[in-house]
CSV table of C-alpha atoms in Angstrom, one decimal:
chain,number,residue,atom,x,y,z
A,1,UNK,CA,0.0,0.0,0.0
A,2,UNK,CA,2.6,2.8,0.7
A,3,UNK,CA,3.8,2.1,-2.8
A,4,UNK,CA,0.6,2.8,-4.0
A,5,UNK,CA,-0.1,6.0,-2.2
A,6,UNK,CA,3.4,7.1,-3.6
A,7,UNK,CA,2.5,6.2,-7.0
A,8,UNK,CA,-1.1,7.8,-6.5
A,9,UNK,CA,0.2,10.7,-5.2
A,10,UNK,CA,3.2,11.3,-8.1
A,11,UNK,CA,0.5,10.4,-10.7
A,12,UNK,CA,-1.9,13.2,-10.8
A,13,UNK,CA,-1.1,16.2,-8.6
A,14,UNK,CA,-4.8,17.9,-8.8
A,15,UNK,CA,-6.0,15.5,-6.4
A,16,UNK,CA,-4.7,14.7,-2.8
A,17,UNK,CA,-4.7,11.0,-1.0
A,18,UNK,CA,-6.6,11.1,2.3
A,19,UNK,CA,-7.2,7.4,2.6
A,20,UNK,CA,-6.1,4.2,1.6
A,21,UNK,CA,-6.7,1.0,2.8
A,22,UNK,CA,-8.3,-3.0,2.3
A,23,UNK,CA,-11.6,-2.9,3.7
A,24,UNK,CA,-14.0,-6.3,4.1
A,25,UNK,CA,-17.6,-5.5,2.6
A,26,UNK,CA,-19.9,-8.0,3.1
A,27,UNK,CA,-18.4,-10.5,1.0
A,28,UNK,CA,-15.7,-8.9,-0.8
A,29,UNK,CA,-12.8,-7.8,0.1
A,30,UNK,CA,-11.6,-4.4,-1.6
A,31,UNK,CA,-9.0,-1.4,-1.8
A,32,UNK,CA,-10.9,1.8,-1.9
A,33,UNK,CA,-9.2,5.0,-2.1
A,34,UNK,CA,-10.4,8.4,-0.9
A,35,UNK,CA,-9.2,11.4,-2.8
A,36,UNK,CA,-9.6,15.4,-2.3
A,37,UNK,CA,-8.7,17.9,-5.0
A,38,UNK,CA,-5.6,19.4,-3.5
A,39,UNK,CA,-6.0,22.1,-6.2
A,40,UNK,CA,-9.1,23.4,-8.6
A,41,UNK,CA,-9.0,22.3,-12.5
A,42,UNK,CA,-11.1,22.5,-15.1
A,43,UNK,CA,-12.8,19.4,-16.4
A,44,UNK,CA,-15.7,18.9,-19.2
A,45,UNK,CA,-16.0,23.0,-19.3
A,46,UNK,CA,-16.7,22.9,-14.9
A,47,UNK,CA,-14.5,24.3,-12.7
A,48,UNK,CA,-13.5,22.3,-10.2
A,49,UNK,CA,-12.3,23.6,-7.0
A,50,UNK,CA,-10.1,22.7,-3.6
A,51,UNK,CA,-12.4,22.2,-1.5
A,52,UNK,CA,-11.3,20.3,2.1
A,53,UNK,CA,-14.8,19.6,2.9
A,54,UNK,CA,-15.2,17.2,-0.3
A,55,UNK,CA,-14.0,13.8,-1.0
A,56,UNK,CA,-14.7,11.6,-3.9
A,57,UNK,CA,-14.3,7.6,-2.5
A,58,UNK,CA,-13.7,4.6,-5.4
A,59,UNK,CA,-13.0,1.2,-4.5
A,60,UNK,CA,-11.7,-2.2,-6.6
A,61,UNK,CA,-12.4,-5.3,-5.7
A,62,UNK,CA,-9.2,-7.0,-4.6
A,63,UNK,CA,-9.9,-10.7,-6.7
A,64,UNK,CA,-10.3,-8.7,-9.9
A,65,UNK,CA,-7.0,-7.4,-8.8
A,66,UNK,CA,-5.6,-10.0,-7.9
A,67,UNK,CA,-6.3,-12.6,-11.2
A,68,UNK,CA,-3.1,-12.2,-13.4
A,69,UNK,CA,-1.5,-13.3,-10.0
A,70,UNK,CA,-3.4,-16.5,-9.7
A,71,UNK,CA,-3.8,-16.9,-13.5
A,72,UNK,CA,-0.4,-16.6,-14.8
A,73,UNK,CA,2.0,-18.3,-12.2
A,74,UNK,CA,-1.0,-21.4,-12.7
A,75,UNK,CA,-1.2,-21.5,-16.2
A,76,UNK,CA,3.0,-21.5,-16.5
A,77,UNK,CA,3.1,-24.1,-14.4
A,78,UNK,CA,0.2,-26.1,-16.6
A,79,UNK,CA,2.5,-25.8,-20.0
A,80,UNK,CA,4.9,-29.3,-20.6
A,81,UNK,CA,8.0,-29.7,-19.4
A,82,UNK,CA,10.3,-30.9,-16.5
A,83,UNK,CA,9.1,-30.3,-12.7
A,84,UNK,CA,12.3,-28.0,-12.3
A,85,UNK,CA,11.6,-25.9,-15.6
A,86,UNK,CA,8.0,-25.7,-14.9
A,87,UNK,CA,8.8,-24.6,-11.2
A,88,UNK,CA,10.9,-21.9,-12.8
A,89,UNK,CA,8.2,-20.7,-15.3
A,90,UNK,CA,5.4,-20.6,-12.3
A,91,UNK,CA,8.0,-18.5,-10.5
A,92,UNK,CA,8.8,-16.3,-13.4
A,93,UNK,CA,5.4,-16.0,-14.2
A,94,UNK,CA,4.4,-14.9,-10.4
A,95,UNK,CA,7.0,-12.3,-10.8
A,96,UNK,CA,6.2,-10.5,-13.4
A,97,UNK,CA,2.1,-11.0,-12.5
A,98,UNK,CA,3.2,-8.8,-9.5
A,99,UNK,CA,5.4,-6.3,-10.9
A,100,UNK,CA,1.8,-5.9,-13.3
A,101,UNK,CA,0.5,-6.2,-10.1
A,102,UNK,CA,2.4,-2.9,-9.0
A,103,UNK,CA,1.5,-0.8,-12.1
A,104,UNK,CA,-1.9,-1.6,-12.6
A,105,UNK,CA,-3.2,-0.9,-8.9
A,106,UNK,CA,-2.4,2.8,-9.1
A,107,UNK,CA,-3.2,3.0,-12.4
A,108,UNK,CA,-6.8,1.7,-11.8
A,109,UNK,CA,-7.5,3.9,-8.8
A,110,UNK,CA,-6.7,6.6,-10.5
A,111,UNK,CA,-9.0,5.7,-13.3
A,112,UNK,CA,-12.0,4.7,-11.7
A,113,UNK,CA,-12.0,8.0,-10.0
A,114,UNK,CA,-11.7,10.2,-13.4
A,115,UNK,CA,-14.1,7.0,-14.0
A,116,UNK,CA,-16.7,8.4,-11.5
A,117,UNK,CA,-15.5,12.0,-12.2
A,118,UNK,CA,-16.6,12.0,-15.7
A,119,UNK,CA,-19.6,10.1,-15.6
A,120,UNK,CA,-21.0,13.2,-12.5
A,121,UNK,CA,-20.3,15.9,-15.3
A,122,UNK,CA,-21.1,13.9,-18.3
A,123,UNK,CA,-18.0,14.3,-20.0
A,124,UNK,CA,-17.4,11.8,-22.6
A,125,UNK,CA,-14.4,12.6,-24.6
A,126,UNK,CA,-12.2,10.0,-25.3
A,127,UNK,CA,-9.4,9.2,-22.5
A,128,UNK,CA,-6.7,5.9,-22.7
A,129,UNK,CA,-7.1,6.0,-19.2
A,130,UNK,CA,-10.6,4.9,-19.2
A,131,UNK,CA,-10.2,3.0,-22.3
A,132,UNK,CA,-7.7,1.0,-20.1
A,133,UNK,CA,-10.2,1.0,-17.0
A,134,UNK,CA,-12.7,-0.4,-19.4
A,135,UNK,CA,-10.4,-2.9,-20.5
A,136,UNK,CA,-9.4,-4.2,-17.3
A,137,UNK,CA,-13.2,-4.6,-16.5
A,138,UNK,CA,-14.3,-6.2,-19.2
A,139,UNK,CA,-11.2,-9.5,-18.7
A,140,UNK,CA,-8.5,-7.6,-19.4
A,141,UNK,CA,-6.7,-8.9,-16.4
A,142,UNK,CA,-7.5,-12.4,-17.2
A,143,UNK,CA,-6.1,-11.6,-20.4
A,144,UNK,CA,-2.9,-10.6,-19.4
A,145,UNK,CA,-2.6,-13.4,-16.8
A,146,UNK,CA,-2.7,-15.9,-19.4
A,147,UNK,CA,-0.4,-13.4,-21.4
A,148,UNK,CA,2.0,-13.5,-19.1
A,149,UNK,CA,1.8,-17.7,-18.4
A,150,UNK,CA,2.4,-17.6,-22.0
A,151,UNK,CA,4.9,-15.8,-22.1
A,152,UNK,CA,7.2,-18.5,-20.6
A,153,UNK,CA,7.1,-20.7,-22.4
A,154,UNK,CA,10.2,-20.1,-24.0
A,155,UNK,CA,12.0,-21.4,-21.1
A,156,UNK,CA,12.4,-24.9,-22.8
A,157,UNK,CA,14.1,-27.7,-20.4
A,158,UNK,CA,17.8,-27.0,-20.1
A,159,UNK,CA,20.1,-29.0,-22.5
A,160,UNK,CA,21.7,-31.5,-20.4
A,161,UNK,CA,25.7,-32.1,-20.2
C-alpha cells in the first residue's frame, strides 16, 4: 500500500490522497481510495475547485485485482516440461504477474475516479485512461494473466551435459 499512495500521489497532482486502505464488505474484500482535489482544475467546461470539505471515495475489488496473479504463475506451471523448468516458469510468471500487479493498482484507482468523475459531469471525450479502465473490467486482467503464463514458455528444459 505505501507504494501505491506514492504512485497515487506522483500520478496526478490535482488531487490529494486522504485514505487508503483494504476494507472487508460483506463478501468482498476491496482497496478503496479516498481522494480530495488538492488544487481546482477545469474538467468537461466545470471548474472544479479545492475544496477540504469534499471527498470523492472509489474502490476495486481486490480478486479482480488480484487474477493475473493466480492466472499466470498457474497457467505457466500447466504448460509441458520438467518439474524444475515448470517450477521456474510458475516463479517467473508470479514475478512479473506482480510487478503488473504494482503498475496496474495505481493505475486503476486513478481511473476509476476520473471513471466516477466523468460520468458526474457527463464528460465523454475520449481518455486511454478509461479506455484501459474499461479494458481491465471487461477480462482484461484475465487476459494478461494468461499473457504472461504464456509468455514463458520459452524457457524450454535446459540442454543437459
Amino acid at each position: 500500500m505505501p507504494l501505491t499512495h506514492a504512485a497515487l500521489d506522483g500520478l496526478d497532482d490535482r488531487f490529494s490522497v486522504r485514505f487508503l486502505g483494504v476494507e472487508h464488505n460483506w463478501q468482498d474484500t476491496v482497496i478503496r481510495l479516498r481522494l480530495g482535489f488538492s488544487r481546482g482544475f477545469v474538467l468537461g467546461g466545470q471548474v472544479l475547485s479545492a475544496d477540504p470539505r469534499g471527498a470523492l471515495w472509489v474502490s476495486t475489488p481486490v480478486g479482480s485485482l488480484l487474477q493475473p496473479l493466480v492466472i499466470a504463475p498457474a497457467m505457466a506451471a500447466a504448460l509441458p516440461g520438467r518439474l524444475l523448468v515448470r517450477l521456474m516458469r510458475s516463479g517467473l510468471a508470479a514475478l512479473l504477474a506482480l510487478a503488473f500487479l504494482l503498475i496496474d493498482l495505481p493505475v486503476t484507482l486513478h481511473a476509476a475516479a476520473w471513471d466516477t468523475l466523468a460520468f458526474s459531469l457527463k464528460v465523454t471525450d475520449f481518455s486511454p485512461l478509461l479506455s484501459w479502465y474499461q479494458f481491465s473490467l471487461s477480462g482484461g486482467r484475465l487476459g494478461i494473466g494468461v499473457l504472461i503464463g504464456m509468455a514463458t514458455w520459452k524457457l524450454k528444459d535446459a540442454p543437459t551435459a
